[in-house]
Amino acid sequence: NLIAKLLNVSYAYPDGTKAVKNVSLELRRGNVICITGPNGSGKSTLLMILAALIFPQEGEVYLFGKKIDKKNASEVRKKIGFLFQNPDDMLFNPSVIEEISFGLIAKGVNREISNNLALEEMKKLKIENLAYKVPHRLSFGQRRLVSLASILVTDPSLLLLDEPTSNLDEKNRELIIERLMEFFGNRKDDWGAAIATHDNELIYICNEFFYMSEGELSRI
Ligand code: ADP
Ligand code: ADP
């Protein structure tokens, strides 16, 4: 019944920085968790653990009921959409349309269907005019929209968003908030999301709230 579960998880970076300390967390089906807290408190690291991108030295990670280790992580990652705080960490295709259809094609969806789904998502985010532009030459806000589209189009069962509305102008910020509300509203039960954010407006789309401070997580 749980999308994700962390049990007494601790993570230290190779340089010794203890970024996450003894964190336990349950993400139930249909729920959206918001995590706030100061910069450097460990929110991104916690999301990366939930994405099975990094592996804690202590504790246990369960995703979709399965205990996660390095060996089974890549299988489970196919059901996860991770929006990095910096869109440049995710854009690597020669055109926007290829960028957004990439995840679907990687999943085996044929190119025509993938392109059509990509175009639909681009229309929702009002970036269809960017289809044949080079992603890394776009403005920051446009790059954020493209990376969000590339995630939402794959319809992930676990959606992880790291500061999805940070450093945006008001127009792009509203666009993203409205699209997330629509996306969440249309989802059925078999999914969950966790969002690291300082944006007070995003708090309205969450139903559980946590605060991170110096690697420790507490419910608020
Ligand atoms: P937040 O997302 O809340 O800003 P982070 O998870 O990015 O916090 O960082 C938590 C802590 O881990 C900070 O002290 C940060 O400096 C440190 N940190 C983040 N990434 C690395 C890394 N690759 N190597 C070493 N320390 C890191
Ligand atoms: P793995 O099999 O190790 O999970 P994948 O082949 O699925 O790796 O993906 C390779 C990398 O590309 C991963 O880090 C994944 O997060 C990233 N990735 C996959 N799809 C997309 C996408 N549509 N946009 C941006 N990055 C993506």
Short mmCIF file of C-alpha atoms and ligand atoms in Angstrom, two decimals:
data_model
loop_
_atom_site.label_atom_id
_atom_site.label_comp_id
_atom_site.label_asym_id
_atom_site.label_seq_id
_atom_site.Cartn_x
_atom_site.Cartn_y
_atom_site.Cartn_z
CA ASN A 1 0.00 0.00 0.00
CA LEU A 2 3.06 2.25 0.16
CA ILE A 3 4.68 3.94 -2.82
CA ALA A 4 7.86 4.61 -0.84
CA LYS A 5 9.17 3.90 2.62
CA LEU A 6 12.41 4.94 4.29
CA LEU A 7 13.43 3.25 7.51
CA ASN A 8 16.15 4.90 9.65
CA VAL A 9 18.02 6.06 6.58
CA SER A 10 21.35 7.89 6.85
CA TYR A 11 23.48 9.12 3.99
CA ALA A 12 26.95 10.66 3.97
CA TYR A 13 28.69 11.96 0.83
CA PRO A 14 32.14 10.56 0.00
CA ASP A 15 33.75 13.64 1.59
CA GLY A 16 32.09 12.75 4.89
CA THR A 17 29.23 15.30 4.83
CA LYS A 18 26.32 13.75 6.69
CA ALA A 19 23.43 14.98 4.55
CA VAL A 20 20.60 12.74 5.81
CA LYS A 21 20.41 11.52 9.39
CA ASN A 22 18.20 8.66 10.59
CA VAL A 23 15.20 9.58 8.44
CA SER A 24 12.03 7.49 8.36
CA LEU A 25 9.22 8.36 5.99
CA GLU A 26 6.17 6.74 4.41
CA LEU A 27 4.65 7.89 1.15
CA ARG A 28 1.19 6.37 0.78
CA ARG A 29 -0.68 5.92 -2.48
CA GLY A 30 -2.28 9.07 -3.79
CA ASN A 31 -0.35 11.29 -1.42
CA VAL A 32 1.82 14.30 -2.16
CA ILE A 33 4.51 15.14 0.39
CA CYS A 34 6.01 18.61 0.67
CA ILE A 35 9.45 19.04 2.25
CA THR A 36 10.67 22.48 3.24
CA GLY A 37 13.75 23.60 5.13
CA PRO A 38 16.82 25.76 4.65
CA ASN A 39 19.33 25.36 1.83
CA GLY A 40 21.79 22.59 2.58
CA SER A 41 19.45 20.80 4.99
CA GLY A 42 19.40 17.61 2.89
CA LYS A 43 16.19 17.89 0.83
CA SER A 44 17.83 17.13 -2.54
CA THR A 45 19.79 14.26 -1.05
CA LEU A 46 16.59 12.79 0.40
CA LEU A 47 14.87 13.02 -2.99
CA MET A 48 17.83 11.32 -4.66
CA ILE A 49 17.57 8.48 -2.14
CA LEU A 50 13.84 8.17 -2.95
CA ALA A 51 14.78 8.10 -6.64
CA ALA A 52 17.23 5.21 -6.03
CA LEU A 53 19.96 7.38 -7.56
CA ILE A 54 22.11 7.16 -4.43
CA PHE A 55 22.14 4.50 -1.73
CA PRO A 56 22.22 5.20 1.99
CA GLN A 57 24.97 3.67 4.10
CA GLU A 58 22.45 2.96 6.85
CA GLY A 59 18.78 2.08 6.88
CA GLU A 60 16.38 0.62 4.35
CA VAL A 61 14.65 1.98 1.26
CA TYR A 62 11.46 0.40 -0.09
CA LEU A 63 9.92 1.47 -3.40
CA PHE A 64 6.63 -0.02 -4.59
CA GLY A 65 6.93 -2.63 -1.88
CA LYS A 66 10.39 -3.79 -2.91
CA LYS A 67 13.55 -3.38 -0.84
CA ILE A 68 15.96 -1.39 -2.97
CA ASP A 69 19.63 -2.09 -3.51
CA LYS A 70 22.11 -1.20 -6.25
CA LYS A 71 21.17 -4.32 -8.23
CA ASN A 72 17.42 -3.78 -8.57
CA ALA A 73 17.48 0.04 -8.64
CA SER A 74 17.58 0.55 -12.41
CA GLU A 75 14.41 -1.55 -12.88
CA VAL A 76 12.47 0.45 -10.31
CA ARG A 77 13.81 3.78 -11.64
CA LYS A 78 11.73 3.27 -14.79
CA LYS A 79 8.64 4.10 -12.73
CA ILE A 80 10.18 7.23 -11.21
CA GLY A 81 10.24 10.77 -12.58
CA PHE A 82 12.85 13.06 -11.03
CA LEU A 83 12.89 16.78 -11.75
CA PHE A 84 16.36 18.05 -10.86
CA GLN A 85 16.61 21.52 -9.42
CA ASN A 86 18.97 22.45 -12.22
CA PRO A 87 17.40 21.62 -15.60
CA ASP A 88 20.86 21.44 -17.16
CA ASP A 89 21.37 18.19 -15.28
CA MET A 90 18.63 16.60 -17.40
CA LEU A 91 18.80 18.08 -20.88
CA PHE A 92 20.98 16.14 -23.27
CA ASN A 93 19.01 15.70 -26.52
CA PRO A 94 19.58 17.79 -29.69
CA SER A 95 16.02 19.15 -29.84
CA VAL A 96 13.22 19.87 -27.41
CA ILE A 97 10.83 17.40 -29.02
CA GLU A 98 13.47 14.63 -28.83
CA GLU A 99 14.20 15.57 -25.24
CA ILE A 100 10.57 15.23 -24.22
CA SER A 101 9.87 12.05 -26.17
CA PHE A 102 13.16 10.43 -25.04
CA GLY A 103 11.79 8.82 -21.90
CA LEU A 104 8.85 7.26 -23.76
CA ILE A 105 11.04 5.95 -26.58
CA ALA A 106 13.42 4.53 -23.95
CA LYS A 107 10.41 2.68 -22.52
CA GLY A 108 9.67 1.16 -25.91
CA VAL A 109 6.80 3.42 -27.01
CA ASN A 110 7.04 3.94 -30.78
CA ARG A 111 8.36 7.21 -32.11
CA GLU A 112 5.11 8.52 -33.59
CA ILE A 113 3.09 7.95 -30.42
CA SER A 114 5.96 9.33 -28.33
CA ASN A 115 6.14 12.49 -30.44
CA ASN A 116 2.37 12.97 -30.24
CA LEU A 117 2.36 12.59 -26.46
CA ALA A 118 5.34 14.94 -26.24
CA LEU A 119 3.50 17.54 -28.33
CA GLU A 120 0.41 17.23 -26.13
CA GLU A 121 2.47 17.83 -23.00
CA MET A 122 4.26 20.75 -24.66
CA LYS A 123 0.91 22.38 -25.44
CA LYS A 124 -0.15 22.06 -21.81
CA LEU A 125 3.04 23.87 -20.77
CA LYS A 126 2.78 26.33 -23.69
CA ILE A 127 6.16 25.38 -25.15
CA GLU A 128 5.03 23.78 -28.44
CA ASN A 129 6.78 26.61 -30.31
CA LEU A 130 10.11 25.38 -28.91
CA ALA A 131 9.85 21.87 -30.43
CA TYR A 132 12.84 22.17 -32.77
CA LYS A 133 15.07 24.37 -30.63
CA VAL A 134 18.23 23.18 -28.93
CA PRO A 135 17.35 22.62 -25.23
CA HIS A 136 20.55 23.97 -23.68
CA ARG A 137 20.29 27.26 -25.60
CA LEU A 138 16.87 28.10 -24.11
CA SER A 139 16.29 30.49 -21.23
CA PHE A 140 16.36 29.07 -17.70
CA GLY A 141 12.57 29.18 -17.41
CA GLN A 142 12.13 27.45 -20.76
CA ARG A 143 14.68 24.79 -19.75
CA ARG A 144 12.73 24.17 -16.54
CA LEU A 145 9.50 23.76 -18.53
CA VAL A 146 11.16 21.37 -20.99
CA SER A 147 12.60 19.23 -18.20
CA LEU A 148 9.23 19.13 -16.41
CA ALA A 149 7.50 18.12 -19.64
CA SER A 150 10.05 15.31 -20.16
CA ILE A 151 9.15 13.95 -16.73
CA LEU A 152 5.35 14.35 -16.78
CA VAL A 153 5.01 12.83 -20.24
CA THR A 154 6.24 9.47 -18.93
CA ASP A 155 3.42 9.42 -16.35
CA PRO A 156 5.67 8.29 -13.47
CA SER A 157 4.28 6.29 -10.53
CA LEU A 158 6.60 8.19 -8.21
CA LEU A 159 7.13 11.85 -9.02
CA LEU A 160 9.99 13.66 -7.28
CA LEU A 161 10.32 17.40 -7.79
CA ASP A 162 13.29 19.37 -6.48
CA GLU A 163 12.30 23.06 -6.19
CA PRO A 164 10.09 22.98 -9.31
CA THR A 165 9.19 26.69 -9.16
CA SER A 166 12.49 28.22 -7.97
CA ASN A 167 14.19 31.01 -9.96
CA LEU A 168 11.24 31.51 -12.32
CA ASP A 169 9.33 34.60 -13.35
CA GLU A 170 5.71 34.84 -12.24
CA LYS A 171 4.30 33.65 -15.57
CA ASN A 172 6.33 30.43 -15.72
CA ARG A 173 5.80 29.84 -12.02
CA GLU A 174 2.00 30.00 -12.43
CA LEU A 175 2.20 27.81 -15.53
CA ILE A 176 4.02 25.10 -13.60
CA ILE A 177 1.75 25.30 -10.57
CA GLU A 178 -1.37 25.03 -12.76
CA ARG A 179 0.06 22.11 -14.73
CA LEU A 180 1.02 20.25 -11.54
CA MET A 181 -2.47 20.81 -10.10
CA GLU A 182 -4.01 19.44 -13.28
CA PHE A 183 -1.59 16.49 -13.38
CA PHE A 184 -2.22 15.60 -9.74
CA GLY A 185 -5.98 16.03 -10.16
CA ASN A 186 -6.05 13.56 -13.04
CA ARG A 187 -3.97 10.87 -11.34
CA LYS A 188 -5.57 7.71 -10.06
CA ASP A 189 -4.53 6.14 -6.79
CA ASP A 190 -1.46 4.15 -7.76
CA TRP A 191 1.11 6.88 -7.48
CA GLY A 192 2.70 9.36 -5.11
CA ALA A 193 4.84 12.48 -5.17
CA ALA A 194 7.39 14.26 -3.01
CA ILE A 195 8.28 17.91 -3.57
CA ALA A 196 11.13 19.91 -2.06
CA THR A 197 9.99 23.52 -2.10
CA HIS A 198 9.97 26.95 -0.52
CA ASP A 199 6.98 28.01 -2.60
CA ASN A 200 3.99 28.68 -0.34
CA GLU A 201 1.56 28.22 -3.19
CA LEU A 202 2.78 24.66 -3.88
CA ILE A 203 1.83 23.80 -0.35
CA TYR A 204 -1.81 23.73 -1.47
CA ILE A 205 -1.17 20.68 -3.63
CA CYS A 206 0.42 18.70 -0.78
CA ASN A 207 -1.38 16.68 1.86
CA GLU A 208 1.56 15.93 4.13
CA PHE A 209 4.23 18.34 5.28
CA PHE A 210 7.77 17.83 6.53
CA TYR A 211 10.58 20.10 7.59
CA MET A 212 14.25 19.27 7.13
CA SER A 213 17.00 20.72 9.25
CA GLU A 214 20.64 19.60 9.26
CA GLY A 215 19.71 16.24 7.76
CA GLU A 216 16.88 15.49 10.16
CA LEU A 217 13.27 15.25 9.03
CA SER A 218 10.27 16.17 11.15
CA ARG A 219 6.56 16.26 10.42
CA ILE A 220 4.88 19.65 10.58
P1 ADP B 1 19.15 20.99 0.16
O1 ADP B 1 18.54 20.28 -1.01
O2 ADP B 1 18.23 21.03 1.35
O3 ADP B 1 19.68 22.34 -0.20
P2 ADP B 1 21.32 19.10 -0.14
O4 ADP B 1 20.74 17.74 -0.05
O5 ADP B 1 21.65 19.64 -1.48
O6 ADP B 1 20.40 20.12 0.67
O7 ADP B 1 22.66 19.14 0.73
C1 ADP B 1 22.75 18.59 2.03
C2 ADP B 1 24.19 18.68 2.50
O8 ADP B 1 25.01 17.85 1.70
C3 ADP B 1 24.79 20.08 2.39
O9 ADP B 1 25.67 20.26 3.49
C4 ADP B 1 25.55 20.03 1.08
O10 ADP B 1 26.62 20.95 1.10
C5 ADP B 1 26.05 18.62 1.08
N1 ADP B 1 26.25 18.06 -0.28
C6 ADP B 1 25.37 18.06 -1.30
N2 ADP B 1 25.88 17.44 -2.38
C7 ADP B 1 27.12 17.04 -2.02
C8 ADP B 1 28.18 16.33 -2.70
N3 ADP B 1 28.04 15.89 -3.95
N4 ADP B 1 29.30 16.10 -2.00
C9 ADP B 1 29.47 16.54 -0.73
N5 ADP B 1 28.52 17.20 -0.04
C10 ADP B 1 27.36 17.45 -0.67
P1 ADP B 2 19.11 3.18 -15.82
O1 ADP B 2 18.80 1.97 -16.65
O2 ADP B 2 20.42 3.12 -15.10
O3 ADP B 2 17.97 3.59 -14.94
P2 ADP B 2 18.32 4.80 -18.06
O4 ADP B 2 18.85 4.21 -19.31
O5 ADP B 2 16.90 4.56 -17.69
O6 ADP B 2 19.29 4.37 -16.85
O7 ADP B 2 18.55 6.38 -18.10
C1 ADP B 2 19.86 6.89 -18.15
C2 ADP B 2 19.86 8.22 -17.47
O8 ADP B 2 19.07 9.16 -18.20
C3 ADP B 2 19.26 8.16 -16.07
O9 ADP B 2 20.05 8.93 -15.19
C4 ADP B 2 17.89 8.77 -16.22
O10 ADP B 2 17.50 9.46 -15.04
C5 ADP B 2 18.09 9.74 -17.35
N1 ADP B 2 16.86 9.93 -18.13
C6 ADP B 2 16.03 8.99 -18.58
N2 ADP B 2 15.01 9.52 -19.26
C7 ADP B 2 15.21 10.84 -19.26
C8 ADP B 2 14.50 11.95 -19.80
N3 ADP B 2 13.37 11.83 -20.49
N4 ADP B 2 14.99 13.18 -19.60
C9 ADP B 2 16.11 13.34 -18.91
N5 ADP B 2 16.82 12.35 -18.37
C10 ADP B 2 16.38 11.11 -18.54
#
